[in-house]
Short mmCIF file of C-alpha atoms and ligand atoms in Angstrom, two decimals:
data_model
loop_
_atom_site.label_atom_id
_atom_site.label_comp_id
_atom_site.label_asym_id
_atom_site.label_seq_id
_atom_site.Cartn_x
_atom_site.Cartn_y
_atom_site.Cartn_z
CA UNK A 27 8.49 -13.30 26.34
CA UNK A 28 11.02 -10.58 26.86
CA UNK A 29 9.01 -7.38 26.96
CA UNK A 30 7.04 -5.43 29.59
CA UNK A 31 3.33 -5.79 30.40
CA UNK A 32 2.47 -2.19 29.55
CA UNK A 33 3.82 0.88 27.79
CA UNK A 34 2.96 4.53 27.19
CA UNK A 35 0.75 5.82 24.39
CA UNK A 36 -1.05 9.04 23.33
CA UNK A 37 -4.77 8.38 23.77
CA UNK A 38 -7.71 10.37 22.36
CA UNK A 39 -10.74 9.93 24.66
CA UNK A 40 -12.72 12.94 23.48
CA UNK A 41 -12.40 14.89 20.23
CA UNK A 42 -10.66 18.24 20.53
CA UNK A 43 -9.55 17.69 24.14
CA UNK A 44 -5.96 17.68 25.40
CA UNK A 45 -4.39 14.27 24.75
CA UNK A 46 -3.13 12.32 27.76
CA UNK A 47 -0.22 9.93 27.79
CA UNK A 48 -1.65 6.74 29.27
CA UNK A 49 -0.33 3.37 30.29
CA UNK A 50 -1.70 0.74 27.89
CA UNK A 51 -1.39 -3.06 28.25
CA UNK A 52 0.86 -5.02 25.89
CA UNK A 53 -0.62 -8.35 24.71
CA UNK A 54 1.33 -11.18 26.31
CA UNK A 55 0.19 -13.77 23.75
CA UNK A 56 0.55 -13.22 20.02
CA UNK A 57 -1.86 -14.66 17.45
CA UNK A 58 -0.49 -16.59 14.46
CA UNK A 59 0.98 -14.14 11.91
CA UNK A 60 0.89 -11.28 14.47
CA UNK A 61 3.94 -9.16 15.33
CA UNK A 62 4.78 -7.07 18.36
CA UNK A 63 7.02 -4.14 17.46
CA UNK A 64 8.81 -1.46 19.37
CA UNK A 65 7.89 1.80 17.63
CA UNK A 66 11.11 3.34 16.38
CA UNK A 67 9.42 6.56 15.30
CA UNK A 68 6.02 7.79 14.13
CA UNK A 69 5.43 10.72 11.83
CA UNK A 70 2.37 12.92 12.10
CA UNK A 71 -0.14 12.96 9.25
CA UNK A 72 -2.88 15.53 8.63
CA UNK A 73 -5.43 12.79 9.30
CA UNK A 74 -4.16 12.52 12.89
CA UNK A 75 -5.03 16.18 13.37
CA UNK A 76 -8.46 15.71 11.76
CA UNK A 77 -9.23 12.66 13.91
CA UNK A 78 -8.23 14.53 17.05
CA UNK A 79 -10.39 17.54 16.04
CA UNK A 80 -13.33 15.21 15.28
CA UNK A 81 -13.64 16.40 11.66
CA UNK A 82 -13.07 13.06 9.90
CA UNK A 83 -15.90 11.42 7.98
CA UNK A 84 -14.55 7.97 8.93
CA UNK A 85 -15.89 5.99 11.93
CA UNK A 86 -13.65 6.16 15.01
CA UNK A 87 -14.16 3.82 17.97
CA UNK A 88 -13.01 6.04 20.89
CA UNK A 89 -10.85 5.87 22.93
CA UNK A 90 -8.04 5.32 20.43
CA UNK A 91 -4.29 5.56 20.33
CA UNK A 92 -3.56 8.32 17.83
CA UNK A 93 -1.10 7.83 14.97
CA UNK A 94 -1.04 5.57 11.93
CA UNK A 95 2.25 6.44 10.21
CA UNK A 96 5.09 4.61 11.88
CA UNK A 97 7.94 2.16 11.65
CA UNK A 98 8.67 -0.50 14.26
CA UNK A 99 11.29 -3.07 15.16
CA UNK A 100 10.02 -6.62 15.71
CA UNK A 101 10.36 -7.77 19.33
CA UNK A 102 8.05 -10.81 19.27
CA UNK A 103 6.37 -12.89 16.60
CA UNK A 104 3.35 -15.17 16.43
CA UNK A 105 3.68 -18.48 14.60
CA UNK A 106 4.05 -18.36 10.80
CA UNK A 107 5.10 -14.70 10.88
CA UNK A 108 8.61 -15.27 9.56
CA UNK A 109 8.04 -13.82 6.08
CA UNK A 110 6.74 -10.39 5.06
CA UNK A 111 4.09 -9.75 2.40
CA UNK A 112 6.51 -9.98 -0.53
CA UNK A 113 8.26 -13.16 0.63
CA UNK A 114 11.26 -11.61 2.38
CA UNK A 115 12.35 -13.34 5.58
CA UNK A 116 11.41 -11.66 8.83
CA UNK A 117 13.01 -12.15 12.22
CA UNK A 118 13.18 -10.48 15.60
CA UNK A 119 15.15 -7.24 15.31
CA UNK A 120 14.04 -6.45 11.74
CA UNK A 121 12.27 -3.19 11.03
CA UNK A 122 8.84 -3.19 9.37
CA UNK A 123 6.04 -0.96 8.18
CA UNK A 124 2.55 -2.44 8.01
CA UNK A 125 -0.80 -1.78 6.40
CA UNK A 126 -4.38 -1.50 7.58
CA UNK A 127 -6.10 -4.87 7.27
CA UNK A 128 -8.10 -6.56 4.56
CA UNK A 129 -9.87 -9.88 4.94
CA UNK A 130 -9.18 -11.57 1.60
CA UNK A 131 -12.70 -13.01 1.56
CA UNK A 132 -15.11 -10.21 0.68
CA UNK A 133 -16.35 -8.89 -2.68
CA UNK A 134 -13.84 -6.01 -2.80
CA UNK A 135 -10.88 -8.16 -1.80
CA UNK A 136 -11.71 -10.96 -4.24
CA UNK A 137 -13.63 -9.60 -7.23
CA UNK A 138 -12.58 -5.98 -7.43
CA UNK A 139 -9.11 -6.70 -6.01
CA UNK A 140 -9.25 -3.41 -4.13
CA UNK A 141 -8.18 -4.32 -0.60
CA UNK A 142 -8.49 -0.72 0.65
CA UNK A 143 -12.26 -1.05 0.12
CA UNK A 144 -12.50 -4.29 2.16
CA UNK A 145 -15.78 -4.35 4.11
CA UNK A 146 -13.99 -5.92 7.08
CA UNK A 147 -11.13 -3.44 7.03
CA UNK A 148 -9.57 -2.53 10.36
CA UNK A 149 -7.52 0.65 10.48
CA UNK A 150 -4.73 1.59 12.84
CA UNK A 151 -5.83 4.42 15.16
CA UNK A 152 -9.52 3.77 14.41
CA UNK A 153 -9.93 0.79 16.78
CA UNK A 154 -10.56 1.14 20.52
CA UNK A 155 -7.55 0.74 22.84
CA UNK A 156 -9.78 -0.77 25.52
CA UNK A 157 -9.94 -4.21 23.87
CA UNK A 158 -7.09 -6.54 22.86
CA UNK A 159 -4.74 -6.13 21.13
CA UNK A 160 -4.85 -2.54 22.55
CA UNK A 161 -1.82 -1.22 20.63
CA UNK A 162 -3.54 -0.19 17.39
CA UNK A 163 -1.98 3.26 17.04
CA UNK A 164 1.40 4.74 16.18
CA UNK A 165 1.98 7.26 18.96
CA UNK A 166 2.95 4.57 21.42
CA UNK A 167 6.07 2.79 22.57
CA UNK A 168 4.89 -0.57 21.21
CA UNK A 169 2.61 -1.52 18.34
CA UNK A 170 0.70 -4.69 17.49
CA UNK A 171 0.63 -5.85 13.86
CA UNK A 172 -2.55 -7.93 13.50
CA UNK A 173 -2.49 -11.14 11.42
CA UNK A 174 -4.51 -9.61 8.54
CA UNK A 175 -2.10 -6.68 8.08
CA UNK A 176 0.38 -6.64 5.23
CA UNK A 177 3.96 -5.95 6.35
CA UNK A 178 7.18 -4.99 4.57
CA UNK A 179 10.72 -5.41 5.90
CA UNK A 180 12.71 -2.17 5.75
CA UNK A 181 16.34 -2.31 4.59
CA UNK A 182 18.81 -0.92 7.19
CA UNK A 183 20.04 1.81 4.87
CA UNK A 184 16.66 3.55 4.83
CA UNK A 185 16.30 6.40 7.33
CA UNK A 186 13.60 5.55 9.90
CA UNK A 187 11.84 8.88 9.29
CA UNK A 188 11.50 8.13 5.58
CA UNK A 189 10.35 4.58 6.35
CA UNK A 190 7.72 6.04 8.66
CA UNK A 191 6.35 8.52 6.14
CA UNK A 192 6.19 5.70 3.57
CA UNK A 193 3.55 3.98 5.68
CA UNK A 194 0.86 6.59 4.95
CA UNK A 195 1.82 9.78 3.12
CA UNK A 196 4.10 8.25 0.53
CA UNK A 197 2.20 5.02 -0.10
CA UNK A 198 -0.93 7.16 -0.67
CA UNK A 199 0.96 9.12 -3.33
CA UNK A 200 2.32 5.94 -4.92
CA UNK A 201 -1.15 4.36 -4.91
CA UNK A 202 -2.73 7.44 -6.52
CA UNK A 203 -0.04 7.62 -9.19
CA UNK A 204 -0.24 3.88 -9.85
CA UNK A 205 -3.99 4.13 -10.44
CA UNK A 206 -3.66 7.22 -12.62
CA UNK A 207 -1.43 5.31 -15.03
CA UNK A 208 1.90 6.27 -16.55
CA UNK A 209 2.99 9.89 -16.79
CA UNK A 210 4.24 10.50 -20.33
CA UNK A 211 7.25 12.66 -21.15
CA UNK A 212 4.91 14.98 -23.04
CA UNK A 213 2.55 15.52 -20.06
CA UNK A 214 2.09 18.68 -18.06
CA UNK A 215 1.20 17.66 -14.51
CA UNK A 216 -0.66 19.99 -12.15
CA UNK A 217 -0.39 19.29 -8.43
CA UNK A 218 -3.01 20.99 -6.26
CA UNK A 219 -1.74 21.32 -2.71
CA UNK A 220 1.80 21.59 -1.36
CA UNK A 221 1.42 19.62 1.86
CA UNK A 222 3.55 16.48 2.29
CA UNK A 223 1.53 14.47 -0.25
CA UNK A 224 1.65 17.20 -2.87
CA UNK A 225 5.39 17.66 -2.44
CA UNK A 226 6.06 13.93 -2.62
CA UNK A 227 3.89 13.67 -5.74
CA UNK A 228 5.91 16.43 -7.39
CA UNK A 229 9.04 14.38 -6.74
CA UNK A 230 7.55 11.21 -8.20
CA UNK A 231 6.20 13.08 -11.25
CA UNK A 232 9.66 14.55 -11.80
CA UNK A 233 11.42 11.18 -11.58
CA UNK A 234 8.69 9.72 -13.82
CA UNK A 235 9.73 12.14 -16.56
CA UNK A 236 6.85 14.64 -16.72
CA UNK A 237 7.57 17.38 -19.25
CA UNK A 238 6.32 20.18 -17.05
CA UNK A 239 5.13 20.27 -13.42
CA UNK A 240 3.01 23.08 -12.01
CA UNK A 241 2.13 23.28 -8.31
CA UNK A 242 -0.57 25.39 -6.67
CA UNK A 243 -0.22 25.87 -2.92
CA UNK A 244 0.96 27.98 0.01
CA UNK A 245 2.70 29.36 2.01
CA UNK A 246 5.75 30.61 0.08
CA UNK A 247 8.14 28.33 1.97
CA UNK A 248 6.20 25.31 0.72
CA UNK A 249 6.30 26.68 -2.81
CA UNK A 250 10.10 26.96 -2.54
CA UNK A 251 10.15 23.36 -1.45
CA UNK A 252 7.88 22.40 -4.35
CA UNK A 253 10.56 23.78 -6.66
CA UNK A 254 13.22 21.77 -4.85
CA UNK A 255 11.14 18.62 -5.38
CA UNK A 256 10.96 19.39 -9.11
CA UNK A 257 8.11 21.80 -9.84
CA UNK A 258 8.86 23.95 -12.90
CA UNK A 259 6.33 26.57 -11.93
CA UNK A 260 4.61 27.36 -8.61
CA UNK A 261 1.52 29.47 -8.03
CA UNK A 262 0.52 30.84 -4.64
CA UNK A 263 -3.11 30.10 -3.79
CA UNK A 264 -2.96 32.98 -1.30
CA UNK A 265 -1.64 35.64 -3.66
CA UNK A 266 -3.58 34.89 -6.82
CA UNK A 267 -7.23 34.82 -7.82
CA UNK A 268 -8.65 32.02 -9.93
CA UNK A 269 -8.54 34.08 -13.12
CA UNK A 270 -4.81 34.69 -12.73
CA UNK A 271 -4.12 31.04 -11.96
CA UNK A 272 -6.08 30.01 -15.02
CA UNK A 273 -4.19 32.45 -17.26
CA UNK A 274 -0.80 31.39 -15.99
CA UNK A 275 -1.58 27.72 -16.45
CA UNK A 276 -3.04 28.23 -19.94
CA UNK A 277 0.07 30.23 -20.87
CA UNK A 278 2.29 27.38 -19.75
CA UNK A 279 0.33 24.77 -21.71
CA UNK A 280 -0.31 26.33 -25.15
CA UNK A 281 -3.79 27.21 -23.98
CA UNK A 282 -4.77 23.58 -23.38
CA UNK A 283 -4.38 23.09 -19.62
CA UNK A 284 -2.60 20.30 -17.77
CA UNK A 285 -2.89 16.72 -19.04
CA UNK A 286 -2.85 15.16 -15.58
CA UNK A 287 -4.10 16.82 -12.39
CA UNK A 288 -3.62 15.48 -8.85
CA UNK A 289 -5.72 16.96 -6.06
CA UNK A 290 -3.93 16.75 -2.71
CA UNK A 291 -5.17 19.99 -1.17
CA UNK A 292 -8.18 18.75 0.81
CA UNK A 293 -10.07 21.92 -0.13
CA UNK A 294 -13.37 21.15 -1.92
CA UNK A 295 -13.03 24.26 -4.09
CA UNK A 296 -9.87 22.79 -5.57
CA UNK A 297 -11.98 20.06 -7.17
CA UNK A 298 -14.13 22.52 -9.14
CA UNK A 299 -11.00 24.43 -10.14
CA UNK A 300 -9.16 21.31 -11.23
CA UNK A 301 -12.07 20.21 -13.44
CA UNK A 302 -12.09 23.59 -15.10
CA UNK A 303 -8.32 23.78 -15.61
CA UNK A 304 -7.64 20.29 -16.93
CA UNK A 305 -7.05 19.81 -20.67
CA UNK A 306 -9.61 17.95 -22.77
CA UNK A 307 -8.83 14.24 -22.64
CA UNK A 308 -7.06 14.70 -19.32
CA UNK A 309 -6.88 12.54 -16.23
CA UNK A 310 -7.94 13.90 -12.84
CA UNK A 311 -6.98 12.00 -9.68
CA UNK A 312 -8.69 13.20 -6.48
CA UNK A 313 -6.87 12.18 -3.29
CA UNK A 314 -7.16 14.91 -0.67
CA UNK A 315 -10.91 14.89 -0.01
CA UNK A 316 -11.91 13.26 3.29
CA UNK A 317 -14.39 15.78 4.73
CA UNK A 318 -18.15 16.25 4.29
CA UNK A 319 -18.12 19.62 2.49
CA UNK A 320 -19.77 20.00 -0.93
CA UNK A 321 -19.07 22.10 -4.01
CA UNK A 322 -21.06 22.90 -7.16
CA UNK A 323 -19.69 21.76 -10.51
CA UNK A 324 -21.13 21.57 -14.02
CA UNK A 325 -20.86 17.81 -14.72
CA UNK A 326 -20.98 18.57 -18.46
CA UNK A 327 -17.28 19.44 -18.15
CA UNK A 328 -16.53 15.78 -17.56
CA UNK A 329 -18.51 14.75 -20.62
CA UNK A 330 -17.50 17.47 -23.03
CA UNK A 331 -13.82 17.28 -22.15
CA UNK A 332 -13.85 13.48 -22.21
CA UNK A 333 -12.18 13.41 -18.78
CA UNK A 334 -11.23 10.49 -16.63
CA UNK A 335 -11.97 11.50 -13.03
CA UNK A 336 -10.70 9.06 -10.42
CA UNK A 337 -10.34 8.74 -6.67
CA UNK A 338 -7.74 7.00 -4.59
CA UNK A 339 -8.20 6.03 -0.97
CA UNK A 340 -5.24 4.91 1.12
CA UNK A 341 -3.02 2.25 -0.44
CA UNK A 342 -2.59 -1.51 -0.29
CA UNK A 343 0.54 -3.36 0.75
CA UNK A 344 1.92 -3.31 -2.80
CA UNK A 345 2.08 0.48 -2.54
CA UNK A 346 4.01 0.28 0.74
CA UNK A 347 6.53 -1.92 -1.02
CA UNK A 348 6.74 0.38 -4.04
CA UNK A 349 7.14 3.41 -1.78
CA UNK A 350 10.09 1.77 -0.05
CA UNK A 351 11.64 0.80 -3.39
CA UNK A 352 11.37 4.40 -4.55
CA UNK A 353 12.91 5.75 -1.33
CA UNK A 354 15.74 3.23 -1.49
CA UNK A 355 16.63 4.32 -5.02
CA UNK A 356 15.95 8.05 -4.76
CA UNK A 357 16.47 9.02 -1.11
CA UNK A 358 19.38 11.24 -2.16
CA UNK A 359 17.89 12.53 -5.44
CA UNK A 360 15.03 14.40 -3.76
CA UNK A 361 15.10 16.62 -0.63
CA UNK A 362 13.01 14.20 1.45
CA UNK A 363 14.74 15.31 4.64
CA UNK A 364 13.44 18.83 4.28
CA UNK A 365 9.94 17.47 4.85
CA UNK A 366 10.92 16.48 8.39
CA UNK A 367 10.13 19.74 10.11
CA UNK A 368 10.73 18.79 13.76
CA UNK A 369 11.29 15.94 16.18
CA UNK A 370 9.25 15.47 19.36
CA UNK A 371 8.98 13.09 22.26
CA UNK A 372 5.65 11.41 23.07
CA UNK A 373 4.83 13.86 25.87
CA UNK A 374 4.97 16.76 23.39
CA UNK A 375 2.14 15.37 21.27
CA UNK A 376 -0.27 18.23 22.04
CA UNK A 377 2.29 20.85 21.00
CA UNK A 378 3.09 18.94 17.82
CA UNK A 379 -0.59 18.62 16.85
CA UNK A 380 -1.30 22.30 17.49
CA UNK A 381 1.67 23.29 15.37
CA UNK A 382 0.40 20.96 12.61
CA UNK A 383 -3.03 22.59 12.88
CA UNK A 384 -1.55 26.05 12.32
CA UNK A 385 0.64 24.85 9.39
CA UNK A 386 3.89 25.46 11.29
CA UNK A 387 4.95 21.90 10.57
CA UNK A 388 5.26 19.82 7.41
CA UNK A 389 6.07 16.33 8.63
CA UNK A 390 7.06 16.25 12.31
CA UNK A 391 8.31 12.98 13.78
CA UNK A 392 7.65 11.56 17.25
CA UNK A 393 10.23 9.44 19.01
CA UNK A 394 8.27 7.57 21.71
CA UNK A 395 11.42 6.41 23.52
CA UNK A 396 12.97 9.86 23.89
ZN1 ZN B 406 -2.15 9.39 7.13
ZN1 ZN B 407 -12.20 -7.97 2.44
#
């Protein structure tokens, strides 16, 4: 096969320590349905920062190659790998994004039809890089798409940076919105959090025809961007107290509160606030919570307000496909490119992560070949 025996990748050996660029082997034999891709670019997700810090409540099999949001170009294929997960043909040279795995033969895959809950799930950047197929992370020059991963071919006209962010941030938003159900043209939507997911969700809510979109977040630059993505009203979490936020939101909703609330902030306090703010009969989708912190709530609010409170973890391959469809149609209707805050080469990974940590970045992109 026409590719080298090793390549460079950003490896986490110990949480919180400086990341080294290491030489990692490239599998020389591909399993059936597997793909070897050259990583075109990888965007950085908040979860990369949390994994590196050691603050994730998800099992990590160190050492790992960091990164799980990326787009790659196929350089080699196993047998029977010539179609993607929606039946489109796939050949060497095509670009793809791919999902974490699901087995198709456990209770959650088969009965619940919730592949993100698969008990045999393998996640990119969570698997050790010391065992084959080694290349299970995005911040690397090559990536290995395992047979059980869904994969979607990316049309040429889609910008690689937008393809990359569709493989985690945007598919998570699409999955959450899919599970929440349709947004009606009479709905007020509240988005908690103005990180990449919150901003993307504002854009989708806008295109979906929400009557009114309110965003709570910070800093001010993000709030400006929230408006550009379609928020009708923005509220700074830094400059307001809860009472003021509550009053402003009640004023904007005839005293009822928002009909649909999406939590993308990651702050546990946001959950208690969201439950209090939401209108009776409302829908509350909780997406940003991946830590171990706790918060006190009066559960009677759920009962008395007849709420539907839901969670959404990750997204299955259908959401990757829907994310790409949305980008293809709307890549010029929404200011997606303003999310891309910087571009880095692989060796600058530590700088990029530290800038993410201090909120100086929104969605930086790594180019492992530059
Ligand atoms: Zn992510
Ligand atoms: Zn399964």
